[in-house]
RNA sequence: GGCCCCGUCGUCCAGAGGCCUAGGACGCUGCCCUCUCAAGGCAGAAACGCCGGUUCAAAUCCGGUCGGGGCUGCCA
């Protein structure tokens, strides 16, 4: 059993292609089949090396690997169609000689037989029937001697011994052409499986208009590869038992093309985001901390100082509980970094009051006298002052939050103060008192 | 227009004739928890496109209809 995906390097890896690749991979893994990745770059105008690399890199990022094909090799060369033009020309010539095709204005067209019924079985859609009278004679070799997709793709599938062709439903109407070529070549027909398409929120084919459509874009947004893999699995398939959060091994153990739905699905970024949050929360703290520190370093575009890392590790457990993507990290923890600390006037105004000023003043003085600056002491100190001075929690804590973190939305307050440390906390409180009483 | 595919809550999925007064999840609303924001917990609104037929019985089978989508390139 051999399956393949054949992306065209005319753009960054598209979510729809990623899902198709993923389903092929799952089926191959589930059945001990061989998975091939080949590059369909017959469109010389639009194909680039950068896109090719991008596609391969993102497939790997998703956790997919392949047994044969571009980059990993195999018995069929480099698995790029641009290297096999001679082969396609020979086949085209052979088809002409055997009267299956003919020259037309410099191009070569396949001669579609009259009154022939083309049948094939589709894993997802069952028995399919097309009439050859509905298929026009189609070009297989362009007048510039380059092969079209129909020829190149079909020849490769035959040459490489592909036994199951699982691809997007957009190719369903072209399948009769491919079958006709295969028959003319005397090849054994593979099985077909046309997977449902992915649509944008307006129900139209997922395209740039819908915002991000490439795997890379979501990767850049801080989506975890495990979450992306999991979410893509859920589009058109489910393992049953209402299970939604699962890993690759589990998906492999349950996957089958027969259980893939025939109807198209709409890509819902909201659910992806939610799932990503679930993954972040279920990651071990050790791994999360590692990823988080490297992400923050990336956002900062510099190495983190040891002191920063120490401070971050204090707050990170709390942050892990409340972010949706790794890109949400920076805003949550930036107050702990050795970077300019600025609070805008609006934030100050929104928490300013006589009571607040009084509260900040008292806790600052008590912080100075506090010998053991730990979580427990900070909390009890702050709560006691609230009680003694009869100041409302919101007034005291929110003003302290702005003073310490710079905003009204932050990780838990006591952890934030503890992570920031005694000295800096006192300095920020002092600064805030000056600012507020001005 | 022609050919083809598809049709369960707004969205993703469960449902393969009686277990369905249709289940789960995202999102949404409310409540609880609470130092903000989240997370978490609980509750709620929300769907079988429509019309016929088959059957004792249909979301599930058949036909039609309507709706959506794909293809119809010397793009893939």
Coordinates of C-alpha atoms (C1' of nucleotides) in Angstrom, one line a residue:
Chain A
X1 CA 0.0 0.0 0.0
X2 CA 1.4 3.3 -1.0
X3 CA -0.1 6.8 -0.6
X4 CA 1.2 10.2 -1.5
X5 CA 0.7 13.9 -1.4
X6 CA 1.8 16.1 -4.2
X7 CA 1.9 19.7 -3.3
X8 CA 2.6 22.4 -5.8
X9 CA 5.2 24.8 -4.6
X10 CA 3.3 27.9 -5.6
X11 CA 2.6 29.1 -2.1
X12 CA 3.1 28.4 1.6
X13 CA 1.6 25.2 2.9
X14 CA -2.1 25.7 2.8
X15 CA -4.3 24.4 5.7
X16 CA -6.4 22.4 3.3
X17 CA -3.3 20.7 1.8
X18 CA -2.0 20.1 5.3
X19 CA -5.2 18.4 6.3
X20 CA -5.0 16.2 3.1
X21 CA -1.4 15.4 3.9
X22 CA -2.4 14.5 7.5
X23 CA -5.1 12.2 6.5
X24 CA -2.9 10.4 4.0
X25 CA -0.2 10.1 6.7
X26 CA -2.7 8.8 9.2
X27 CA -4.0 6.1 6.8
X28 CA -0.5 5.1 5.9
X29 CA 0.5 4.8 9.5
X30 CA -2.6 3.0 10.5
X31 CA -2.2 0.4 7.8
X32 CA 1.6 0.0 7.6
X33 CA 1.6 1.7 4.2
X34 CA 4.3 3.8 2.5
X35 CA 3.8 7.6 2.5
X36 CA 5.4 9.5 -0.3
X37 CA 5.8 13.2 -0.7
X38 CA 6.5 14.5 -4.2
X39 CA 6.6 18.0 -5.6
X40 CA 4.3 18.8 -8.5
X41 CA 6.1 21.7 -10.0
X42 CA 5.0 21.6 -13.6
X43 CA 3.9 25.2 -13.3
X44 CA 7.4 26.7 -13.8
X45 CA 6.0 30.2 -13.7
X46 CA 4.7 30.0 -10.2
X47 CA 6.8 27.3 -8.5
X48 CA 9.7 28.4 -6.3
X49 CA 12.3 26.7 -4.2
X50 CA 11.3 28.8 -1.2
X51 CA 7.7 27.6 -1.3
X52 CA 9.0 24.0 -1.7
X53 CA 11.1 24.4 1.5
X54 CA 8.3 26.1 3.3
X55 CA 5.9 23.2 2.5
X56 CA 8.3 20.5 3.6
X57 CA 9.3 22.4 6.8
X58 CA 5.7 22.9 7.8
X59 CA 4.8 19.3 7.1
X60 CA 7.6 18.3 9.4
X61 CA 6.5 20.9 12.0
X62 CA 3.1 19.2 12.0
X63 CA 4.8 16.0 12.9
X64 CA 4.4 14.3 9.6
X65 CA 7.2 12.2 8.1
X66 CA 7.5 10.3 4.9
X67 CA 9.1 7.1 3.8
X68 CA 9.9 8.1 0.3
X69 CA 10.1 11.3 -1.7
X70 CA 11.6 14.7 -1.9
X71 CA 14.4 15.2 0.7
X72 CA 14.4 11.6 1.9
X73 CA 15.0 9.9 -1.4
X74 CA 13.8 6.6 -2.8
X75 CA 14.1 4.6 -6.0
X76 CA 12.6 7.3 -8.2
X77 CA 15.0 10.1 -8.2
X78 CA 14.4 13.4 -6.5
X79 CA 10.6 13.2 -6.7
X80 CA 10.3 16.6 -8.4
X81 CA 8.3 16.7 -11.6
X82 CA 10.6 19.3 -13.0
X83 CA 13.3 16.6 -13.2
X84 CA 11.1 14.3 -15.2
X85 CA 10.0 16.3 -18.2
X86 CA 11.7 13.8 -20.5
X87 CA 9.7 11.0 -19.1
X88 CA 6.4 12.9 -19.6
X89 CA 7.4 13.8 -23.2
X90 CA 8.1 10.2 -23.9
X91 CA 4.8 9.1 -22.6
X92 CA 3.0 11.8 -24.5
X93 CA 4.8 10.7 -27.6
X94 CA 3.9 7.1 -26.9
X95 CA 0.3 8.0 -26.5
X96 CA 0.3 9.8 -29.8
X97 CA 1.9 6.8 -31.5
X98 CA -0.7 4.5 -30.0
X99 CA -3.5 6.8 -31.1
X100 CA -4.6 7.8 -27.6
X101 CA -3.5 11.4 -28.2
X102 CA -3.0 13.8 -31.1
X103 CA -1.2 17.0 -31.9
X104 CA -3.2 20.2 -31.7
X105 CA -1.5 23.6 -32.5
X106 CA 1.8 22.4 -31.1
X107 CA 0.2 20.9 -28.0
X108 CA -0.8 17.3 -27.5
X109 CA -4.3 16.5 -26.5
X110 CA -5.6 13.3 -25.1
X111 CA -8.3 11.8 -27.3
X112 CA -11.2 11.0 -25.0
X113 CA -13.0 7.9 -26.3
X114 CA -16.7 8.3 -27.2
X115 CA -19.6 6.7 -25.3
X116 CA -17.5 5.2 -22.6
X117 CA -18.7 5.0 -19.0
X118 CA -15.9 5.6 -16.5
X119 CA -16.5 4.0 -13.1
X120 CA -14.5 4.0 -10.0
X121 CA -15.0 3.5 -6.3
X122 CA -14.3 6.3 -4.0
X123 CA -13.5 5.6 -0.3
X124 CA -15.5 8.6 0.8
X125 CA -18.2 8.9 -1.8
X126 CA -18.8 5.3 -2.9
X127 CA -19.4 4.4 -6.5
X128 CA -18.7 7.1 -9.0
X129 CA -19.8 7.2 -12.6
X130 CA -18.8 9.6 -15.4
X131 CA -19.7 9.6 -19.1
X132 CA -16.7 10.2 -21.4
X133 CA -19.0 12.4 -23.5
X134 CA -18.8 14.9 -20.6
X135 CA -15.0 15.0 -20.8
X136 CA -13.4 17.2 -23.4
X137 CA -10.2 16.2 -25.1
X138 CA -7.6 17.7 -22.8
X139 CA -4.1 18.9 -23.2
X140 CA -1.4 16.7 -21.7
X141 CA 1.7 18.3 -23.2
X142 CA 1.8 22.1 -23.7
X143 CA 3.1 23.7 -26.9
X144 CA 6.3 24.6 -24.9
X145 CA 6.8 20.8 -24.3
X146 CA 6.0 21.0 -20.6
X147 CA 3.5 18.5 -19.2
X148 CA 0.2 19.5 -17.7
X149 CA -0.8 18.4 -14.2
X150 CA -3.0 15.7 -15.6
X151 CA -0.2 14.0 -17.4
X152 CA 2.6 14.5 -14.9
X153 CA 0.6 13.6 -11.9
X154 CA -0.8 10.5 -13.5
X155 CA 2.5 9.2 -14.9
X156 CA 4.1 9.7 -11.5
X157 CA 1.3 7.9 -9.7
X158 CA 1.8 5.0 -12.1
X159 CA 5.6 5.0 -12.0
X160 CA 5.8 5.3 -8.3
X161 CA 3.3 2.5 -7.7
X162 CA 0.8 4.6 -5.8
X163 CA -2.1 2.4 -4.7
X164 CA -4.4 4.9 -3.0
X165 CA -4.8 8.4 -4.3
X166 CA -6.4 10.5 -1.6
X167 CA -6.7 14.2 -2.5
X168 CA -9.0 17.1 -2.4
X169 CA -12.5 17.0 -3.8
X170 CA -11.6 19.7 -6.2
X171 CA -9.9 17.0 -8.3
X172 CA -12.9 14.7 -8.3
X173 CA -14.1 16.0 -11.7
X174 CA -10.6 15.4 -13.2
X175 CA -10.4 11.8 -12.0
X176 CA -12.0 10.4 -15.2
X177 CA -9.2 12.0 -17.2
X178 CA -6.6 10.4 -15.0
X179 CA -8.3 7.0 -15.3
X180 CA -8.3 7.4 -19.0
X181 CA -4.6 8.0 -19.1
X182 CA -3.9 5.1 -16.8
X183 CA -6.0 2.8 -19.0
X184 CA -4.2 4.0 -22.1
X185 CA -0.9 3.2 -20.3
X186 CA -2.1 -0.2 -19.4
X187 CA -1.7 0.5 -15.7
X188 CA -3.5 -1.0 -12.8
X189 CA -5.9 1.5 -11.4
X190 CA -5.3 2.7 -7.9
X191 CA -8.1 3.3 -5.4
X192 CA -9.4 6.8 -5.0
X193 CA -10.4 8.9 -2.1
X194 CA -11.7 12.4 -2.5
X195 CA -11.5 14.3 0.7
X196 CA -13.9 17.2 1.5
X197 CA -12.7 20.7 1.0
X198 CA -12.1 23.2 3.8
X199 CA -14.0 26.5 3.6
X200 CA -13.7 29.9 5.2
X201 CA -16.4 31.3 7.5
X202 CA -18.5 32.5 4.6
X203 CA -18.7 29.0 3.2
X204 CA -16.4 29.7 0.3
X205 CA -13.2 28.0 -0.6
X206 CA -10.6 28.9 2.0
X207 CA -8.5 31.7 0.5
X208 CA -6.6 34.8 1.5
X209 CA -9.8 36.7 1.9
X210 CA -10.5 34.7 5.0
X211 CA -7.4 35.8 6.8
X212 CA -4.7 33.3 7.5
X213 CA -4.8 30.1 5.4
X214 CA -1.3 28.9 5.7
X215 CA 0.0 26.6 8.4
X216 CA 2.9 28.9 8.9
X217 CA 0.7 31.9 9.7
X218 CA -0.8 29.9 12.6
X219 CA 2.6 28.8 13.7
X220 CA 3.6 32.5 13.8
X221 CA 0.6 33.2 15.9
X222 CA 1.8 30.9 18.6
X223 CA -0.3 27.9 17.8
X224 CA 1.3 24.6 19.0
X225 CA 2.0 22.0 16.4
X226 CA 0.2 19.3 18.5
X227 CA -2.8 21.5 18.7
X228 CA -2.8 22.2 15.0
X229 CA -2.5 18.5 14.2
X230 CA -5.3 17.7 16.6
X231 CA -7.6 20.4 15.2
X232 CA -7.0 19.4 11.6
X233 CA -8.0 15.8 12.5
X234 CA -11.3 17.1 13.7
X235 CA -12.2 18.6 10.3
X236 CA -14.1 15.9 8.5
X237 CA -13.3 13.1 10.8
X238 CA -13.7 12.1 14.4
X239 CA -12.5 9.1 16.4
X240 CA -15.9 8.5 18.0
X241 CA -17.0 8.7 21.6
X242 CA -17.1 12.5 21.4
X243 CA -13.4 12.5 21.9
X244 CA -11.7 15.7 20.7
X245 CA -8.4 16.1 22.5
X246 CA -6.0 13.4 21.5
X247 CA -2.5 12.7 20.3
X248 CA -1.1 11.3 17.1
X249 CA -0.8 7.7 18.3
X250 CA -4.5 7.7 19.2
X251 CA -5.5 9.3 15.9
X252 CA -3.5 6.6 14.0
X253 CA -5.2 3.8 16.0
X254 CA -8.7 5.1 15.1
X255 CA -8.3 6.5 11.6
X256 CA -10.0 5.2 8.5
X257 CA -10.9 6.8 5.2
X258 CA -14.3 5.1 5.4
X259 CA -15.1 7.3 8.4
X260 CA -14.2 10.5 6.8
X261 CA -17.3 12.7 6.1
X262 CA -18.1 13.6 2.5
X263 CA -19.2 17.1 3.3
X264 CA -17.0 20.1 3.4
X265 CA -16.0 21.8 6.7
X266 CA -15.6 25.3 7.7
X267 CA -12.3 26.2 9.4
X268 CA -13.1 27.7 12.7
X269 CA -10.2 29.6 14.1
X270 CA -12.0 30.2 17.5
X271 CA -12.0 26.5 18.2
X272 CA -8.4 26.1 17.2
X273 CA -7.5 28.8 19.6
X274 CA -9.5 27.1 22.4
X275 CA -7.8 23.8 21.7
X276 CA -4.5 25.5 21.7
X277 CA -5.2 26.8 25.2
X278 CA -6.1 23.3 26.2
X279 CA -2.7 22.0 25.0
X280 CA -0.8 24.8 26.7
X281 CA -2.5 23.9 30.0
X282 CA -1.9 20.2 29.6
X283 CA 1.8 20.6 28.8
X284 CA 4.2 19.7 31.6
X285 CA 5.5 22.9 33.3
X286 CA 9.0 22.0 32.4
X287 CA 8.3 22.0 28.7
X288 CA 6.0 25.0 28.9
X289 CA 8.6 26.9 30.7
X290 CA 11.3 26.0 28.1
X291 CA 9.1 27.0 25.2
X292 CA 7.9 30.1 27.0
X293 CA 11.4 31.4 27.7
X294 CA 12.5 30.9 24.2
X295 CA 9.3 32.5 22.8
X296 CA 9.9 35.6 25.0
X297 CA 13.5 35.7 23.9
X298 CA 12.3 35.7 20.4
X299 CA 9.8 38.4 21.0
X300 CA 12.6 40.4 22.7
X301 CA 15.1 39.6 20.0
X302 CA 17.8 39.0 22.6
X303 CA 18.9 36.5 25.2
X304 CA 17.2 36.6 28.5
X305 CA 19.2 37.6 31.6
X306 CA 19.4 35.1 34.4
X307 CA 17.5 37.4 36.7
X308 CA 14.8 37.7 34.1
X309 CA 14.5 33.9 33.8
X310 CA 14.3 33.6 37.5
X311 CA 11.5 36.1 37.7
X312 CA 9.7 34.6 34.8
X313 CA 9.8 31.1 36.3
X314 CA 7.9 32.4 39.3
X315 CA 5.1 33.8 37.2
X316 CA 5.0 31.3 34.4
X317 CA 2.8 28.7 36.2
X318 CA 0.1 31.3 36.6
X319 CA 0.5 32.4 33.0
X320 CA 0.2 28.9 31.7
X321 CA -3.3 28.8 33.1
X322 CA -4.5 31.8 31.3
X323 CA -3.1 32.2 27.8
X324 CA -4.5 30.9 24.5
X325 CA -1.4 31.1 22.3
X326 CA 2.3 31.5 22.9
X327 CA 2.0 34.9 21.5
X328 CA -0.1 36.0 24.4
X329 CA 2.8 35.5 26.7
X330 CA 4.8 38.6 26.2
X331 CA 2.0 41.0 27.2
X332 CA 1.5 39.0 30.4
X333 CA 5.1 39.0 31.5
X334 CA 6.7 42.1 30.0
X335 CA 6.6 44.0 33.4
X336 CA 9.2 41.5 34.6
X337 CA 11.7 42.2 31.9
X338 CA 14.6 44.6 32.0
X339 CA 12.9 46.8 29.6
X340 CA 11.6 50.4 30.0
X341 CA 8.6 50.3 32.3
X342 CA 6.0 52.8 31.3
X343 CA 2.4 53.2 32.5
X344 CA 0.1 55.4 30.4
X345 CA -1.9 58.2 31.8
X346 CA -5.2 56.5 31.2
X347 CA -4.3 53.5 33.3
X348 CA -3.2 55.9 36.2
X349 CA -6.4 57.9 36.0
X350 CA -8.6 54.8 36.0
X351 CA -7.3 53.8 39.4
X352 CA -6.5 57.1 41.0
X353 CA -8.2 58.1 44.2
X354 CA -7.3 59.4 47.7
X355 CA -7.9 56.0 49.0
X356 CA -5.6 54.4 46.5
X357 CA -2.9 56.8 47.2
X358 CA -3.2 56.1 50.9
X359 CA -3.1 52.4 50.3
X360 CA -0.1 52.4 48.0
X361 CA 1.8 54.6 50.5
X362 CA 1.1 52.3 53.4
X363 CA 2.0 49.1 51.7
X364 CA 5.1 50.6 50.3
X365 CA 6.3 51.5 53.7
X366 CA 5.4 48.1 55.1
X367 CA 7.2 46.4 52.2
X368 CA 10.3 48.3 53.1
X369 CA 10.2 46.9 56.6
X370 CA 9.2 43.4 55.5
X371 CA 12.2 41.1 56.1
X372 CA 10.9 38.0 54.4
X373 CA 9.5 39.1 51.1
X374 CA 7.6 35.9 50.2
X375 CA 4.2 35.2 48.7
X376 CA 2.5 34.5 52.0
X377 CA 3.7 37.6 53.7
X378 CA 2.9 39.9 50.7
X379 CA -0.6 38.7 50.6
X380 CA -1.3 38.9 54.3
X381 CA 0.3 42.3 54.5
X382 CA -1.8 43.6 51.7
X383 CA -5.0 42.2 53.0
X384 CA -4.4 43.4 56.5
X385 CA -3.9 47.0 55.3
X386 CA -7.1 46.7 53.4
X387 CA -8.9 45.7 56.6
X388 CA -7.2 48.2 58.9
X389 CA -7.8 51.1 56.7
X390 CA -11.2 50.0 55.5
X391 CA -10.2 50.3 51.9
X392 CA -12.1 48.4 49.3
X393 CA -10.3 45.4 47.7
X394 CA -10.8 46.7 44.2
X395 CA -9.4 50.1 45.0
X396 CA -6.4 48.8 46.8
X397 CA -5.5 45.9 44.5
X398 CA -6.2 47.5 41.2
X399 CA -4.1 50.5 41.9
X400 CA -1.3 48.3 43.1
X401 CA -1.7 46.2 40.0
X402 CA -1.2 49.2 37.7
X403 CA 1.7 50.4 39.8
X404 CA 3.4 47.0 39.7
X405 CA 2.5 45.7 36.2
X406 CA 1.5 48.8 34.4
X407 CA -2.0 47.6 33.5
X408 CA -5.2 46.6 35.0
X409 CA -5.0 43.1 33.5
X410 CA -2.2 41.0 34.7
X411 CA -1.2 37.7 36.2
X412 CA -2.3 37.2 39.9
X413 CA -1.1 40.2 41.9
X414 CA 0.8 38.6 44.8
X415 CA 2.7 36.4 42.5
X416 CA 3.5 39.3 40.3
X417 CA 4.9 41.3 43.2
X418 CA 6.8 38.4 44.5
X419 CA 8.3 37.7 41.1
X420 CA 9.3 41.3 40.5
X421 CA 11.1 41.3 43.9
X422 CA 11.2 43.6 46.9
X423 CA 13.4 46.3 45.5
X424 CA 11.8 46.9 42.2
X425 CA 8.3 46.6 43.7
X426 CA 9.1 49.3 46.2
X427 CA 10.6 51.5 43.5
X428 CA 7.4 51.1 41.3
X429 CA 5.2 51.9 44.2
X430 CA 7.2 55.0 45.0
X431 CA 7.0 56.0 41.4
X432 CA 3.3 55.5 41.4
X433 CA 2.7 57.5 44.5
X434 CA 4.6 60.4 43.0
X435 CA 2.6 60.1 39.8
X436 CA -0.8 59.9 41.4
X437 CA -0.3 62.7 43.9
X438 CA 0.8 65.1 41.3
Chain B
rG1 C1' -25.5 26.7 -18.9
rG2 C1' -23.4 21.4 -18.6
rC3 C1' -21.2 17.6 -15.4
rC4 C1' -20.2 16.2 -10.4
rC5 C1' -20.3 16.5 -5.0
rC6 C1' -22.7 17.9 -0.5
rG7 C1' -27.0 19.2 3.1
rU8 C1' -27.9 17.4 11.8
rC9 C1' -27.5 23.6 16.6
rG10 C1' -23.9 30.0 14.1
rU11 C1' -19.4 26.3 13.6
rC12 C1' -17.0 21.3 14.1
rC13 C1' -18.4 16.4 15.2
rA14 C1' -22.0 11.9 17.3
rG15 C1' -26.0 9.5 15.1
rA16 C1' -25.2 3.8 10.1
rG17 C1' -34.6 2.4 10.9
rG18 C1' -36.8 1.9 16.9
rC19 C1' -31.8 3.3 22.5
rC20 C1' -33.5 10.7 19.7
rU21 C1' -38.7 14.5 24.0
rA22 C1' -31.4 14.2 18.7
rG23 C1' -25.7 13.7 22.2
rG24 C1' -20.6 16.2 22.8
rA25 C1' -17.4 20.4 21.7
rC26 C1' -16.3 25.7 20.2
rG27 C1' -18.8 30.2 20.3
rC28 C1' -22.9 32.8 22.9
rU29 C1' -25.9 34.0 27.6
rG30 C1' -26.5 33.5 33.0
rC31 C1' -24.7 31.8 37.7
rC32 C1' -20.6 30.1 41.0
rC33 C1' -15.4 30.7 42.2
rU34 C1' -12.4 35.2 42.5
rC35 C1' -7.2 40.5 43.6
rU36 C1' -7.9 42.0 37.5
rC37 C1' -7.9 38.8 33.2
rA38 C1' -8.2 34.1 32.4
rA39 C1' -8.8 29.1 33.7
rG40 C1' -12.3 25.8 36.2
rG41 C1' -17.4 24.4 37.7
rC42 C1' -22.8 24.6 36.9
rA43 C1' -27.0 26.0 34.0
rG44 C1' -29.3 27.8 29.4
rA45 C1' -30.7 29.2 24.3
rA46 C1' -29.5 26.8 19.7
rA47 C1' -30.2 21.9 14.4
rC48 C1' -32.2 16.9 11.5
rG49 C1' -33.5 22.6 4.6
rC50 C1' -38.4 21.4 2.3
rC51 C1' -42.1 17.9 0.0
rG52 C1' -43.5 13.2 -1.1
rG53 C1' -42.7 7.8 -0.8
rU54 C1' -41.1 2.9 1.6
rU55 C1' -42.0 1.0 6.7
rC56 C1' -45.7 -0.8 12.4
rA57 C1' -41.5 2.8 12.9
rA58 C1' -37.0 7.6 9.3
rA59 C1' -32.3 12.4 11.2
rU60 C1' -31.1 7.6 9.3
rC61 C1' -33.6 4.1 3.0
rC62 C1' -35.7 6.1 -2.0
rG63 C1' -37.5 10.1 -5.3
rG64 C1' -38.1 15.2 -6.1
rU65 C1' -37.2 20.1 -4.8
rC66 C1' -34.5 24.0 -2.8
rG67 C1' -29.9 25.6 -1.0
rG68 C1' -24.4 25.4 -0.9
rG69 C1' -19.9 24.0 -3.2
rG70 C1' -16.4 22.0 -7.0
rC71 C1' -15.0 21.4 -12.0
rU72 C1' -15.8 23.2 -16.9
rG73 C1' -7.5 26.4 -18.5
rC74 C1' -1.8 24.8 -22.9
rC75 C1' -3.3 26.4 -13.1
rA76 C1' -2.8 22.5 -9.9

